[in-house]
Amino acid sequence: MPEKTYLGLDLSTQGVTAVVIEPANPELVRHRIDFDDRYPAYRTDGGVNVGQDPRVVHADPRMWLEALDEMCAWLKKRKLAERIRGIGVSAQQHGTVYLKSGAFQALAVADPALPWRQLLENRFSRSTSPVWMDSSTHRECAEINAALGGEEKVAALTGSIATERFAAPQIRKFWKEAPIDYEKTAHIALISSFITSVLLGKPAPVDSGDGFGMNLADIRTGRWSPAAMHATAPDLQRRLPVLLCGDEIVGNVSSYLVGRYGFDYRTEIVVGSGDNPCSLVGLGLIDNPQTHAISLGTSDTYFGYMQQAADEPRSSGHIFGTANGRSMFLICFKNGSLARRQLKDGFGLNWDEFSNVLLETPSGNHGRILLPYFLPEITPRVLDPGIRRFGDLAADDVRGNVRAIAEAQAMSMYRHSGWTGRRPDRILVTAGGAQNRGLLEVISQVFGTEVCVFELKESAALGAAVRAAHCCRNAQGTAVSWEESTAPYADITAADTIRPSKAAVEIYQHPNGLLGVYDACEKYFLGHGGHPNARIAAFKRQFPD
Ligand code: XUL
């Protein structure tokens, strides 16, 4: 690649991915390191460590440092590091990293002969980081909601009700359980700002894309909320990063990066963000509220750009900031690909067989429903997991269960996104599950909209690279729009667009359709409604076999 390339680094749940782009050139370089394979000493499964209590899910930040070191070494070896002029960081959202005073001094004067892991050993005030899969802070969420006047007030202030995996309840739990270690904590970073800090050699700000996912910011002012901080833990503000709304350059690479990996000292770093706000950029959805996205990665997420934040009261779903300083909505489902995989493996199927079952079986599944809470679920909130089948669905019925899980997941997305204000004209599907044609058909029928595949799986790393290119080039005086910045990578083939038939959409959206049955089953499971038998019978009358 010639001069002026830009690097996007995505530290996701399961691995780290680098994407290097040269603006306007659709070719890109990518490389991935998988945590489980590469660092067995950390004993991770899917990049995380699950505690005795399955609701506790952490990862060791030293593993992330090892992976970052290896990735930078790879960029050096491939002679890419020296050509990079801007870096953007993406990371799994909500995870927090706790640093003692002195950590940043250690980075600022770091000896390039030593790896980061060694430099920061003993600099963490909490040895492991709670990540987005952790749901162990139910009590702290209740305390924060109570202190701030109830769920609706918290959602209006911070963009989300107090949410188990978010930073505020996690910090509160840490302060309650380990007050002495909390005292020793000088800085609490999100994973995106931690990685950015390591590259800068000094504390990095957090952006509103990731920062609004903490239950600590006032989304109207774009500042940390004194009331939310007070409800969380004492003396918190001095421990938090600076909060930025919209992309900004936050500094140049550290002399360590120059010395150890051969980066050019002029290389600029843009504020880091979460994987979902970065994917929004990578998918070309900034300024495009008509198209929504579904990412079928470790978690399933449903998200889209918003002209303005919706004010609807709600108990699920979040509002985050975007790279251009506006808003996006996001709804996260933990039992996404993890649950599909568990069911597929249980029946000894491969992914092609799983997809074929979906293509061969009838929409509506004869009114049968599966609620697939293999793990505690985020949306709807389910703290005690369990699998529930309705409408005579037998546990050993392979075809019935495969169709039932795919339909339930798509219907949950549909049902829990009504508050966002508008239904999409088109849905872009990305990440691993996008290869599964059967899943795409189910989504298009449930939503009654066309579905396209975004071919590049690494939309978050691409988004981070595009953010770096867009921000650095505009700062240098080359005016580039978001559309121009992402257009070269939008490899969406019209031939692959899936359009549902009216008859199939009716099966879900009719007043007696399967969405109503699903709704009744979910309410029944959550203890909010009676048994769904009557709804199932109405469905069968409306859509006899
Ligand atoms: C979003 C969320 C996950 C993580 C990991 O709120 O928790 O999507 O960002 O991908």
mmCIF file of N, CA, C and O in Angstrom, residues 100 105 136 150 201 243 262 290 305 331 446 488 505 524 526 537 544:
data_model
loop_
_atom_site.group_PDB
_atom_site.id
_atom_site.type_symbol
_atom_site.label_atom_id
_atom_site.label_comp_id
_atom_site.label_asym_id
_atom_site.label_seq_id
_atom_site.Cartn_x
_atom_site.Cartn_y
_atom_site.Cartn_z
ATOM 1 N N LYS A 100 -4.319 2.079 38.616
ATOM 2 C CA LYS A 100 -3.792 2.807 39.782
ATOM 3 C C LYS A 100 -3.093 4.073 39.301
ATOM 4 O O LYS A 100 -2.746 4.185 38.118
ATOM 5 N N GLN A 105 2.101 7.274 33.879
ATOM 6 C CA GLN A 105 3.526 7.633 33.902
ATOM 7 C C GLN A 105 4.349 6.471 33.357
ATOM 8 O O GLN A 105 5.299 6.669 32.589
ATOM 9 N N SER A 136 -24.275 -9.338 36.708
ATOM 10 C CA SER A 136 -24.291 -9.611 38.145
ATOM 11 C C SER A 136 -24.632 -8.386 38.995
ATOM 12 O O SER A 136 -24.456 -8.421 40.206
ATOM 13 N N GLY A 150 -36.239 6.439 39.567
ATOM 14 C CA GLY A 150 -36.946 5.407 38.800
ATOM 15 C C GLY A 150 -36.368 5.201 37.399
ATOM 16 O O GLY A 150 -35.661 6.060 36.870
ATOM 17 N N GLY A 201 -0.077 6.722 25.149
ATOM 18 C CA GLY A 201 0.851 6.880 26.268
ATOM 19 C C GLY A 201 0.355 7.888 27.290
ATOM 20 O O GLY A 201 1.114 8.371 28.130
ATOM 21 N N LEU A 243 -15.120 13.282 28.431
ATOM 22 C CA LEU A 243 -16.157 12.773 27.513
ATOM 23 C C LEU A 243 -16.255 13.700 26.294
ATOM 24 O O LEU A 243 -16.407 14.913 26.441
ATOM 25 N N GLY A 262 7.902 0.999 14.951
ATOM 26 C CA GLY A 262 8.206 1.739 13.720
ATOM 27 C C GLY A 262 7.067 2.582 13.177
ATOM 28 O O GLY A 262 7.027 2.882 11.979
ATOM 29 N N GLN A 290 -33.054 5.647 7.340
ATOM 30 C CA GLN A 290 -33.997 4.705 6.702
ATOM 31 C C GLN A 290 -33.491 3.268 6.755
ATOM 32 O O GLN A 290 -34.263 2.329 6.695
ATOM 33 N N TYR A 305 -29.222 4.801 12.951
ATOM 34 C CA TYR A 305 -28.962 6.235 13.148
ATOM 35 C C TYR A 305 -30.279 6.936 13.455
ATOM 36 O O TYR A 305 -31.329 6.573 12.923
ATOM 37 N N ILE A 331 -30.162 -2.064 20.440
ATOM 38 C CA ILE A 331 -30.808 -3.066 21.293
ATOM 39 C C ILE A 331 -29.940 -4.318 21.212
ATOM 40 O O ILE A 331 -29.552 -4.723 20.116
ATOM 41 N N VAL A 446 -40.173 -11.393 9.102
ATOM 42 C CA VAL A 446 -40.688 -10.850 10.368
ATOM 43 C C VAL A 446 -40.809 -9.328 10.290
ATOM 44 O O VAL A 446 -41.811 -8.742 10.692
ATOM 45 N N PRO A 488 -16.528 3.311 -0.832
ATOM 46 C CA PRO A 488 -15.727 2.256 -1.467
ATOM 47 C C PRO A 488 -15.923 0.868 -0.854
ATOM 48 O O PRO A 488 -15.618 -0.128 -1.494
ATOM 49 N N VAL A 505 -45.090 -12.281 5.198
ATOM 50 C CA VAL A 505 -45.097 -11.201 6.200
ATOM 51 C C VAL A 505 -46.386 -11.268 7.027
ATOM 52 O O VAL A 505 -46.364 -11.083 8.250
ATOM 53 N N TYR A 524 -45.771 -14.257 29.318
ATOM 54 C CA TYR A 524 -46.058 -15.360 30.237
ATOM 55 C C TYR A 524 -44.775 -15.783 30.956
ATOM 56 O O TYR A 524 -44.743 -15.934 32.182
ATOM 57 N N LEU A 526 -42.156 -14.047 31.543
ATOM 58 C CA LEU A 526 -41.684 -12.993 32.454
ATOM 59 C C LEU A 526 -42.654 -12.751 33.614
ATOM 60 O O LEU A 526 -42.408 -11.895 34.460
ATOM 61 N N ALA A 537 -54.031 -20.880 19.553
ATOM 62 C CA ALA A 537 -55.213 -21.426 18.868
ATOM 63 C C ALA A 537 -55.692 -20.452 17.797
ATOM 64 O O ALA A 537 -56.039 -20.861 16.676
ATOM 65 N N PRO A 544 -54.191 -22.178 9.023
ATOM 66 C CA PRO A 544 -54.194 -23.640 9.160
ATOM 67 C C PRO A 544 -53.117 -24.237 8.275
ATOM 68 O O PRO A 544 -52.753 -23.643 7.264
#
